[in-house]
PDB file of C-alpha atoms in Angstrom:
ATOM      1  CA  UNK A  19      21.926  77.936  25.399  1.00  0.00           C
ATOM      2  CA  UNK A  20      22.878  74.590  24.510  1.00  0.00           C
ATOM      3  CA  UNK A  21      21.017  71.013  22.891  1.00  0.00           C
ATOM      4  CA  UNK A  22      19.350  68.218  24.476  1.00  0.00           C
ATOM      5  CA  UNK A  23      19.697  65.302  22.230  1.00  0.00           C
ATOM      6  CA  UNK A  24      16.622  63.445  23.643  1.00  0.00           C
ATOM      7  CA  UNK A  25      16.876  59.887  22.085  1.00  0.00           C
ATOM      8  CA  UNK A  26      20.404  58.332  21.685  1.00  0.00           C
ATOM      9  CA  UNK A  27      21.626  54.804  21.631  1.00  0.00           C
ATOM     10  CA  UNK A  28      24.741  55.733  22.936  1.00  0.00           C
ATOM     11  CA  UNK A  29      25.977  51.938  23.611  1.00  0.00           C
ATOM     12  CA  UNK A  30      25.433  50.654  20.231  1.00  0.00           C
ATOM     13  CA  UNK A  31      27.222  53.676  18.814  1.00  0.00           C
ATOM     14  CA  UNK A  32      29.903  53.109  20.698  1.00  0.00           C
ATOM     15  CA  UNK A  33      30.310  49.618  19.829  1.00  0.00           C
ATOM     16  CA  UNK A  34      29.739  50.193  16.203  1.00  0.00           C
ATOM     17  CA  UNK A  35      32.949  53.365  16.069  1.00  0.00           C
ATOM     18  CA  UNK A  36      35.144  52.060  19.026  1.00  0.00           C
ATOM     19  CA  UNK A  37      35.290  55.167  20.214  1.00  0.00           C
ATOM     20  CA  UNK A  38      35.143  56.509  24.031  1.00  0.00           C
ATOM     21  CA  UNK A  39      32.310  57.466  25.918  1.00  0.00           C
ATOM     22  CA  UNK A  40      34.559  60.338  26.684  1.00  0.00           C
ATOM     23  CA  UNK A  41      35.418  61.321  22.852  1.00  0.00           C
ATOM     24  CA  UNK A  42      31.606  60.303  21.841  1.00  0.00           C
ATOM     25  CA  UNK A  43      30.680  62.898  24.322  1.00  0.00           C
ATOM     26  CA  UNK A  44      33.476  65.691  23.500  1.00  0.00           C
ATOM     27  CA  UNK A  45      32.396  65.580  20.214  1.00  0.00           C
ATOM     28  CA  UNK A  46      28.734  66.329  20.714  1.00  0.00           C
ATOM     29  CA  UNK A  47      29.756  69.068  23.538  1.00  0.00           C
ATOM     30  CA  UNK A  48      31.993  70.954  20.287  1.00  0.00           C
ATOM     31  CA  UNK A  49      28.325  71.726  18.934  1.00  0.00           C
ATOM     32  CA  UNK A  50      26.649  72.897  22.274  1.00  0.00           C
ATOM     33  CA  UNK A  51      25.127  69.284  23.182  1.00  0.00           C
ATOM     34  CA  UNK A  52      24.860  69.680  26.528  1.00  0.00           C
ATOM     35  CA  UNK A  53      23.189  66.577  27.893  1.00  0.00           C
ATOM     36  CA  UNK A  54      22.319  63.349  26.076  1.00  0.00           C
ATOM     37  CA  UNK A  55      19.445  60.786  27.014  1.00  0.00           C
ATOM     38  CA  UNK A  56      20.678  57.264  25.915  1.00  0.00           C
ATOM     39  CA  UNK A  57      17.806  54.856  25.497  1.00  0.00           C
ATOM     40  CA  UNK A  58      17.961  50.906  25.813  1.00  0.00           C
ATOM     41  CA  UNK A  59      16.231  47.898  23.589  1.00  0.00           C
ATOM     42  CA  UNK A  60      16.487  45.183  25.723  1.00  0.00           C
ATOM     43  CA  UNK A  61      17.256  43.592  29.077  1.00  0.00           C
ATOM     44  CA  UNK A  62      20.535  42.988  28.622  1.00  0.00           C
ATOM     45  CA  UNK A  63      21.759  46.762  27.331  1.00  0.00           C
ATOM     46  CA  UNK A  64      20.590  47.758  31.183  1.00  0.00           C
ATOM     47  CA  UNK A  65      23.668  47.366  33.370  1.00  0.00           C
ATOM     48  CA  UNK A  66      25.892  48.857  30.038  1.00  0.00           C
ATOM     49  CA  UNK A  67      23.627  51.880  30.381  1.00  0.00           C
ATOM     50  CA  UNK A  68      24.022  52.627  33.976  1.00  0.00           C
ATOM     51  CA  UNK A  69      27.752  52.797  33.934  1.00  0.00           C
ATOM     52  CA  UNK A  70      27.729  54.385  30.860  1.00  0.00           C
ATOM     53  CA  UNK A  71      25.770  57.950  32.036  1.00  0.00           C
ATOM     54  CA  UNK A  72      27.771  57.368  35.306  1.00  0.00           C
ATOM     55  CA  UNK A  73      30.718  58.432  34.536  1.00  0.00           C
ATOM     56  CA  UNK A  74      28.915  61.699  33.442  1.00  0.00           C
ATOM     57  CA  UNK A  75      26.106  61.738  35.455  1.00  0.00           C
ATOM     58  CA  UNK A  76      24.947  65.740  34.685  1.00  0.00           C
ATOM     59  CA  UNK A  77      25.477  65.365  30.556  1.00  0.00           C
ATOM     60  CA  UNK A  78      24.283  61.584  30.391  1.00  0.00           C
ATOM     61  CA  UNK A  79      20.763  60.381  31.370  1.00  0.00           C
ATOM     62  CA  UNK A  80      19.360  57.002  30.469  1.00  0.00           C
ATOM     63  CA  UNK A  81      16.035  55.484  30.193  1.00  0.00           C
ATOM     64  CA  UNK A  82      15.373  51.785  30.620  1.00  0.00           C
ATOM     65  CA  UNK A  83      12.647  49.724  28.614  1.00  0.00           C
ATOM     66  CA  UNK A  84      11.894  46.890  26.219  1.00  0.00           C
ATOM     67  CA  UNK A  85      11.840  47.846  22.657  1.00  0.00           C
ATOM     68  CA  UNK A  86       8.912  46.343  20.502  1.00  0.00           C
ATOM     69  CA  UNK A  87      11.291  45.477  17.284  1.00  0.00           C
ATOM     70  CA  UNK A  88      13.084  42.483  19.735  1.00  0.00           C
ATOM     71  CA  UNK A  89       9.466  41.118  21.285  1.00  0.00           C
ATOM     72  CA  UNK A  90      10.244  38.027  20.252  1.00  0.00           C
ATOM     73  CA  UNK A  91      13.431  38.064  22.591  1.00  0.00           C
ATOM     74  CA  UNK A  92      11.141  39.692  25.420  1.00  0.00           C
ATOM     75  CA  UNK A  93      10.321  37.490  28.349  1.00  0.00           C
ATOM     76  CA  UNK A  94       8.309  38.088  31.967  1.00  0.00           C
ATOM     77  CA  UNK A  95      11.607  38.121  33.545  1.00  0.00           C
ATOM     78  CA  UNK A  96      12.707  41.362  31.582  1.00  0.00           C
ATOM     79  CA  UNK A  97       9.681  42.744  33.122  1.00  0.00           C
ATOM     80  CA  UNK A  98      10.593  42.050  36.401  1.00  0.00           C
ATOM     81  CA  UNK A  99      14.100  42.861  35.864  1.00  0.00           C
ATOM     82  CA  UNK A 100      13.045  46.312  34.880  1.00  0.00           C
ATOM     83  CA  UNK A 101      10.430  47.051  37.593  1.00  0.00           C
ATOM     84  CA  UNK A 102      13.765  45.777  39.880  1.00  0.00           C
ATOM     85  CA  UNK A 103      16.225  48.728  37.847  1.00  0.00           C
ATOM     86  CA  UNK A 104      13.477  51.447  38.125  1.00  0.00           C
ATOM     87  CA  UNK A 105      13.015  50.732  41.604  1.00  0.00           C
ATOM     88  CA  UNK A 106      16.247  51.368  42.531  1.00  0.00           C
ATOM     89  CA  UNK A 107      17.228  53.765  39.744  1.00  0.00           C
ATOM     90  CA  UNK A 108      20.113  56.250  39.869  1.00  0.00           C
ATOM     91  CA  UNK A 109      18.824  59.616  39.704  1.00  0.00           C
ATOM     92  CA  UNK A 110      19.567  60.136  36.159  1.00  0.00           C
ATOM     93  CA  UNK A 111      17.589  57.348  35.170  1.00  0.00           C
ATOM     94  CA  UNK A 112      14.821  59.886  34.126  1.00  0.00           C
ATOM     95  CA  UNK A 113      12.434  57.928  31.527  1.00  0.00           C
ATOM     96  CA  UNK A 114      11.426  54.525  30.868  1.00  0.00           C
ATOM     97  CA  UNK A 115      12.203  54.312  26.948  1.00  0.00           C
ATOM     98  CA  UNK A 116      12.463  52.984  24.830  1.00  0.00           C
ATOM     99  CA  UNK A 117       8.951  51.221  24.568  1.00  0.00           C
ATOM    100  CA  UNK A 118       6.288  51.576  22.270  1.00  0.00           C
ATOM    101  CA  UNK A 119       4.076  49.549  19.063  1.00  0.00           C
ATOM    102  CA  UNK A 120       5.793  48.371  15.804  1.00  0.00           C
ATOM    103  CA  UNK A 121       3.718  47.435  12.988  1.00  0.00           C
ATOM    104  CA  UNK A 122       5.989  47.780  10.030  1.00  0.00           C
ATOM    105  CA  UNK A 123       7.240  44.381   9.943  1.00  0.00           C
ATOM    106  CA  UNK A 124       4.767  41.590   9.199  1.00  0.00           C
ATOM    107  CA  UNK A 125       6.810  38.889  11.093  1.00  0.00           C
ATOM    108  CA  UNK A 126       6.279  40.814  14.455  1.00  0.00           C
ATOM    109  CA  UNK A 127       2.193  41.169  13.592  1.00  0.00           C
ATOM    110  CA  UNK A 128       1.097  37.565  13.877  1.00  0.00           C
ATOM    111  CA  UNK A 129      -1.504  37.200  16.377  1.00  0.00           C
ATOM    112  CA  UNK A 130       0.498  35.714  19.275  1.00  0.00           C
ATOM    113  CA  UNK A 131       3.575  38.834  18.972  1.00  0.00           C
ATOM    114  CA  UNK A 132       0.894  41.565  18.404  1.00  0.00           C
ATOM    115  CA  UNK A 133      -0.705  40.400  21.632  1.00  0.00           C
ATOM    116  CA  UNK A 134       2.514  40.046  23.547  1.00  0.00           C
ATOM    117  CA  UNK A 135       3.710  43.827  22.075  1.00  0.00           C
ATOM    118  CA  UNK A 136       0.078  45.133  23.499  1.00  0.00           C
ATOM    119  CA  UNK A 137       0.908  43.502  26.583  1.00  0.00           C
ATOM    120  CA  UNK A 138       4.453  44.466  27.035  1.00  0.00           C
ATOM    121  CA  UNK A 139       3.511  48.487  26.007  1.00  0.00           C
ATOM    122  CA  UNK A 140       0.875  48.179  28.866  1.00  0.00           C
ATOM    123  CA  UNK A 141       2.854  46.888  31.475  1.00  0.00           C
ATOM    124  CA  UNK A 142       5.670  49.377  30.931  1.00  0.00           C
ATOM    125  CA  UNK A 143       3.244  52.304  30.737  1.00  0.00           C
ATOM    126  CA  UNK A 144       1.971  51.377  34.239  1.00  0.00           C
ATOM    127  CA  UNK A 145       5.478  51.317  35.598  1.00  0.00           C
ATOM    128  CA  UNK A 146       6.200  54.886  34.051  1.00  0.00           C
ATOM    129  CA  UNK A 147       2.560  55.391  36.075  1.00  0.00           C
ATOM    130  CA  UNK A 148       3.878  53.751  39.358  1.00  0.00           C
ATOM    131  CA  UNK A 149       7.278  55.215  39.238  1.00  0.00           C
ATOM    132  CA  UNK A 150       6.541  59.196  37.979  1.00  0.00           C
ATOM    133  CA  UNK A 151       8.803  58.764  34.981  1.00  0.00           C
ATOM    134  CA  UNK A 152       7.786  60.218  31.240  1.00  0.00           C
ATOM    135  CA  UNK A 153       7.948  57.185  28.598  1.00  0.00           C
ATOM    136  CA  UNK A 154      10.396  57.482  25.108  1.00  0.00           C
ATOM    137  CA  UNK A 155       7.850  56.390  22.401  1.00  0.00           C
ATOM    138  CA  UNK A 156       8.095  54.230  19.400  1.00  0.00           C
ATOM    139  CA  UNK A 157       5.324  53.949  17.152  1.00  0.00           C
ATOM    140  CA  UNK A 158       6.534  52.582  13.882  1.00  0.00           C
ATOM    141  CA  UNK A 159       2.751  52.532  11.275  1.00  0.00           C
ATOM    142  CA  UNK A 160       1.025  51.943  15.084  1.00  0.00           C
ATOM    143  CA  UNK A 161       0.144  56.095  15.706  1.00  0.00           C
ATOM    144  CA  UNK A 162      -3.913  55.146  16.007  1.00  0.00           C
ATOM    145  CA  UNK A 163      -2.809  52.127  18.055  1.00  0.00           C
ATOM    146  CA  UNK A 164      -0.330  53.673  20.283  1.00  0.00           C
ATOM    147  CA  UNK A 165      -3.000  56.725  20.751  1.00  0.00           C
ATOM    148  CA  UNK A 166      -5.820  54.511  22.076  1.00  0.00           C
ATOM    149  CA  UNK A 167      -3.420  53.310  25.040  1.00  0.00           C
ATOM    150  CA  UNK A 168      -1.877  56.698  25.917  1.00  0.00           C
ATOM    151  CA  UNK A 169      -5.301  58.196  26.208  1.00  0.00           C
ATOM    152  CA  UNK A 170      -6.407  54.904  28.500  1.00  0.00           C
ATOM    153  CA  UNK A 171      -3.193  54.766  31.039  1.00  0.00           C
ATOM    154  CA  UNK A 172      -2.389  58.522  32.029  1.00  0.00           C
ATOM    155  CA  UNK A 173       0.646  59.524  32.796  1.00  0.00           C
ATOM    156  CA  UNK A 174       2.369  61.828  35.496  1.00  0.00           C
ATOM    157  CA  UNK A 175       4.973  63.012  33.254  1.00  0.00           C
ATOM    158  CA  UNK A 176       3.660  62.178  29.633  1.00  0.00           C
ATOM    159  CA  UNK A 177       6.626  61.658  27.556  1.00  0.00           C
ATOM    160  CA  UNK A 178       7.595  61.755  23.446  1.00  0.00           C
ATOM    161  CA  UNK A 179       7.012  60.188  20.686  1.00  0.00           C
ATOM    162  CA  UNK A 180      10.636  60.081  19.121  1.00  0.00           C
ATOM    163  CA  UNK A 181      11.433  60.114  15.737  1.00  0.00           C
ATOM    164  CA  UNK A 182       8.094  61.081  14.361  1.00  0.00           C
ATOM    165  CA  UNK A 183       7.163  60.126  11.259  1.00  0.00           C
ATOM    166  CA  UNK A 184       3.178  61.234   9.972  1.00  0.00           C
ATOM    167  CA  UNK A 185       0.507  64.014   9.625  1.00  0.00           C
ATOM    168  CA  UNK A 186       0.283  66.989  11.089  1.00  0.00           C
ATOM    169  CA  UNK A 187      -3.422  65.118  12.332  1.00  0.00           C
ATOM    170  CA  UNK A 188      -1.262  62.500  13.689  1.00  0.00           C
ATOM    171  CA  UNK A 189       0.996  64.942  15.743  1.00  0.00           C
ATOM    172  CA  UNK A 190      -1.388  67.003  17.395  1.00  0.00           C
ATOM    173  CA  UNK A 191      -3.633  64.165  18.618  1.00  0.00           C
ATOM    174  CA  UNK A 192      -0.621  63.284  20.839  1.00  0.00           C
ATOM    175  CA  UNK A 193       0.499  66.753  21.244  1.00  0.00           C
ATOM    176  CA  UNK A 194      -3.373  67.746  22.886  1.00  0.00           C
ATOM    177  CA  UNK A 195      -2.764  64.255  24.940  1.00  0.00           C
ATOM    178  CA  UNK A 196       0.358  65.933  26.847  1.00  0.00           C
ATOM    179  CA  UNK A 197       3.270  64.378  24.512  1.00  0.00           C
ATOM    180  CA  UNK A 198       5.809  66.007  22.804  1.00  0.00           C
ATOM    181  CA  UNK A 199       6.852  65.047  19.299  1.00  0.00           C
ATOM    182  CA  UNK A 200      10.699  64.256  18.858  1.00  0.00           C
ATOM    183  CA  UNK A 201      12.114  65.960  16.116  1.00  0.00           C
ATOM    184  CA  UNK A 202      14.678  63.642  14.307  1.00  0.00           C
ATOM    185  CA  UNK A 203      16.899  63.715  10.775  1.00  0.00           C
ATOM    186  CA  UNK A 204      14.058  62.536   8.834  1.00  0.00           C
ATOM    187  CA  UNK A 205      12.928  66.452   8.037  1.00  0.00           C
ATOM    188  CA  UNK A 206      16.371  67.498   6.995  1.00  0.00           C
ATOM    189  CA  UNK A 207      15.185  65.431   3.745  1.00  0.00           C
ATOM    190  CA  UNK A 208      13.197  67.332   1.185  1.00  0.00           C
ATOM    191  CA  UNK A 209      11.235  64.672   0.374  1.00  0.00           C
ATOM    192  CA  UNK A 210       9.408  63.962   3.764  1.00  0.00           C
ATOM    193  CA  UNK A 211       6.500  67.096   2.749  1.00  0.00           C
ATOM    194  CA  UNK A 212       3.834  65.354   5.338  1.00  0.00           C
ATOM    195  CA  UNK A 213       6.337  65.433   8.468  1.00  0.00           C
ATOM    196  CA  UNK A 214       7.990  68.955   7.794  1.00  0.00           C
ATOM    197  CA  UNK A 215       4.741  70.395   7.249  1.00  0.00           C
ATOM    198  CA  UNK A 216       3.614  68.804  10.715  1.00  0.00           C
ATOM    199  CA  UNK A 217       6.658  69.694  12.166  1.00  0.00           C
ATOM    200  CA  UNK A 218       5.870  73.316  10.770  1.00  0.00           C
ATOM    201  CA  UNK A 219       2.756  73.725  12.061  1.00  0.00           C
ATOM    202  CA  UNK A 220       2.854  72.325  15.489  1.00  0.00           C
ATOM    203  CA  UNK A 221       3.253  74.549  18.702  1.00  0.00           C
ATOM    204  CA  UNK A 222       7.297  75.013  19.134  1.00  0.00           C
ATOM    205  CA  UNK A 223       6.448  74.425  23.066  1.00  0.00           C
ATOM    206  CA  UNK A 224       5.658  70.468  21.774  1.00  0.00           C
ATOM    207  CA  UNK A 225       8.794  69.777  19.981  1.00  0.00           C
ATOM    208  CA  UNK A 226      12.130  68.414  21.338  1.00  0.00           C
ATOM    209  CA  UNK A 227      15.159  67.701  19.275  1.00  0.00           C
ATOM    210  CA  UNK A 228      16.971  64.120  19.089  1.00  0.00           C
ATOM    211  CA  UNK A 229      19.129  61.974  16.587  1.00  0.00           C
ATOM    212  CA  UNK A 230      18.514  58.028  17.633  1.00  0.00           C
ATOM    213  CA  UNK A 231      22.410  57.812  17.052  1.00  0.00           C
ATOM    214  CA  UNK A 232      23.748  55.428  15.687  1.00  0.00           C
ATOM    215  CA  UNK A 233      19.993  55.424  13.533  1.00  0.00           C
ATOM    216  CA  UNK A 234      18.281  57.933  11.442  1.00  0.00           C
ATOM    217  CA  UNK A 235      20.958  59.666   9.714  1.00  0.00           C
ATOM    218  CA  UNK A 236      20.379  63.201   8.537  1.00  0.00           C
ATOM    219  CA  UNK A 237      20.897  64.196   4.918  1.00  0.00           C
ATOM    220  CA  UNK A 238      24.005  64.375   3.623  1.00  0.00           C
ATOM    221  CA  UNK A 239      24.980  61.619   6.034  1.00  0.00           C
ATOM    222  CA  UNK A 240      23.523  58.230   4.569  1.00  0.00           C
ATOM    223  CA  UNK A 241      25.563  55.349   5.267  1.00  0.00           C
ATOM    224  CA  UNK A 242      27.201  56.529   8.248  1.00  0.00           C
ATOM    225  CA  UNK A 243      26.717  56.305  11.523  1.00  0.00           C
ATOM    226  CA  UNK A 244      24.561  59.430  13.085  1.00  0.00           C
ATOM    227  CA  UNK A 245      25.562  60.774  16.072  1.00  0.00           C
ATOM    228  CA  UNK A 246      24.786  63.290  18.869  1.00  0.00           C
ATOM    229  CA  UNK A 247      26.552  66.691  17.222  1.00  0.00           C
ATOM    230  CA  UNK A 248      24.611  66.044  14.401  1.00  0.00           C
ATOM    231  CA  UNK A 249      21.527  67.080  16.203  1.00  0.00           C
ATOM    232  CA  UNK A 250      22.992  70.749  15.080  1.00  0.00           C
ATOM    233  CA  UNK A 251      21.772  69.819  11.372  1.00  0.00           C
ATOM    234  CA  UNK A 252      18.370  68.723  12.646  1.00  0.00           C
ATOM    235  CA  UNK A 253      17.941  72.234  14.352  1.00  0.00           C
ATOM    236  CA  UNK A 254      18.890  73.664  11.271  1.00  0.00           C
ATOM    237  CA  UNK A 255      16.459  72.274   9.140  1.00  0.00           C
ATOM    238  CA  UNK A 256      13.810  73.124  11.958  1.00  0.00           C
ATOM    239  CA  UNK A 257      14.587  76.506  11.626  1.00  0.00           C
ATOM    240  CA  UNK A 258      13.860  76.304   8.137  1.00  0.00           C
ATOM    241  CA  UNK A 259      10.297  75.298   8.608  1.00  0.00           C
ATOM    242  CA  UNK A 260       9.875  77.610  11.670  1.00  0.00           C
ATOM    243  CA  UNK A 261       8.975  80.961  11.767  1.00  0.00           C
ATOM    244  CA  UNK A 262      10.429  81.976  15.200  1.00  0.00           C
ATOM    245  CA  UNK A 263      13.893  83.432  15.471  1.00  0.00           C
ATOM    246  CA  UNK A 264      16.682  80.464  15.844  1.00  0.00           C
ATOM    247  CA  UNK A 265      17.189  81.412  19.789  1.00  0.00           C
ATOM    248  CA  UNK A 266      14.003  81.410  20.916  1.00  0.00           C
ATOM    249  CA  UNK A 267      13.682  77.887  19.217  1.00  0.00           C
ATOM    250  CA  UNK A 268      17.299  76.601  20.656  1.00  0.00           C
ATOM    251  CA  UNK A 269      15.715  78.366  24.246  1.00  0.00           C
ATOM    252  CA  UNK A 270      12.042  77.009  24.071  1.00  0.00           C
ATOM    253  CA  UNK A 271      12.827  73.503  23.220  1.00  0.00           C
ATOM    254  CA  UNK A 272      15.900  73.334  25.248  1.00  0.00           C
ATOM    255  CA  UNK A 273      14.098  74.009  28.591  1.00  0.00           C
ATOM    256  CA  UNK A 274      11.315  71.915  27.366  1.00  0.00           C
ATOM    257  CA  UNK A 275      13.950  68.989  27.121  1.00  0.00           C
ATOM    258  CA  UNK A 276      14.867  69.814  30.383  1.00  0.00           C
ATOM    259  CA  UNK A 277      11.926  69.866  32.075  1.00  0.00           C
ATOM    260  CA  UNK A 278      11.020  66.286  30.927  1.00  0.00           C
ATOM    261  CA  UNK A 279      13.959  64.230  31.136  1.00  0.00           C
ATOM    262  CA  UNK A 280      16.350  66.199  33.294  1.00  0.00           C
ATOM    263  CA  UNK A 281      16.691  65.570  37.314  1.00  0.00           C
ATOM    264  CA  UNK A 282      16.313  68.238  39.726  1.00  0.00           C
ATOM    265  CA  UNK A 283      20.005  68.756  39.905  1.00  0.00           C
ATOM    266  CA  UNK A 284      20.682  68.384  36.193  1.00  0.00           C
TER     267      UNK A 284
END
């Protein structure tokens, strides 16, 4: 059985190390990371993206979106460009991610940017509607903000709220909604009681596994640049706060993973 790192930006780690697609993938296959989803930020990362998972079409997958943290950048011909990609997607373009509400940086919360982020979430929401594709959630301080729309546009496929970061509370309002809750380095840190006691407590069938390389690094690894093998520590610590046995976790989550951002040949 093998791991599905769920959330990657697998472009901007590559241009931070200079390393191959080939060797960035080699290295995460060493640790049983089977398949990768690489996520994009803005308009321009799309075409990268596509030729990236290509070249490896059944360990890559990609997701296409508009990330919050760059609304400023944003504009109604992203939107279009994206409703152009998805509707003539590659068939492991399985997600439309990485989209979501930030609310952790005051610049991006004046009136005019929190209105454009609302309006930006909503419109990429109904394309993951239109087009039958789960959504890769941020939510950065925006959980009871981000709820209120999930519960208001339905979804075919639901999605994940990556990285989380909150209450068990928090969690399981999305979890009862149909999301999962990615799993990220942030509980390999003692510190973080709220979200390894969430992570603890909610149903193992909810939880996927991901690293938001070249982001969140896990402990022991500050300062460097994460990566997809190091979704191997994140499991670890998860098994720490679990009470199942280590291969029913690896097995539950993995076909979990699967099931939501695989393809039918994947």
């Amino acid at each position: 059985m093998a791991f599905f790192d769920t959330h990657t930006h697998l472009d901007y780690l590559q241009r931070d190390t200079g390393e191959s697609i080939e060797q960035l993938l080699s290295n995460g296959l060493q640790v049983g990371v089977n398949k990768i989803l690489i996520v994009s930020v803005l308009a321009k990362d799309f075409e990268i993206i596509q030729k990236m998972t290509a070249l490896y079409p059944q360990h890559l997958y990609y997701g296409l979106g508009l990330h919050p943290l760059y609304i400023v950048q944003h504009s109604q011909q992203d939107l279009a460009l994206l409703e152009n990609k998805l509707s003539e997607r590659a068939l492991n373009c399985t997600a439309v991610a990485e989209i979501g509400l930030e609310r952790a940086i005051p610049e991006l919360l004046t009136d005019s940017l929190w209105r454009k982020q609302c309006q930006f979430l909503e419109a990429q929401l109904y394309l993951a509607q239109q087009y039958h594709l789960p959504v890769n959630l941020h939510s950065r301080k925006a959980h009871e903000q981000l709820f209120t729309f999930l519960k208001r546009i339905p979804l075919t496929k639901r999605g994940v709220v990556h990285g989380f970061a909150g209450s068990y509370e928090q969690a399981k309002r999305f979890v009862d909604l149909g999301y999962k809750i990615g799993v990220g380095g942030i509980i390999t840190y003692l510190r973080a009681n709220k979200t390894r006691d969430a992570i603890g407590r909610l149903p193992l069938e909810s939880l996927l596994l991901e690293t938001d390389s070249p982001d969140m690094p896990v402990s022991g690894f500050q300062g460097q640049p994460n990566r997809p093998e190091r979704v191997f520590n994140v499991f670890q610590s998860l098994c720490e706060l679990r009470t199942e046995a280590p291969e029913q976790i690896k097995q539950i989550i993995w076909q979990q993973s699967v099931d939501l951002f695989s393809n039918k040949n994947g």
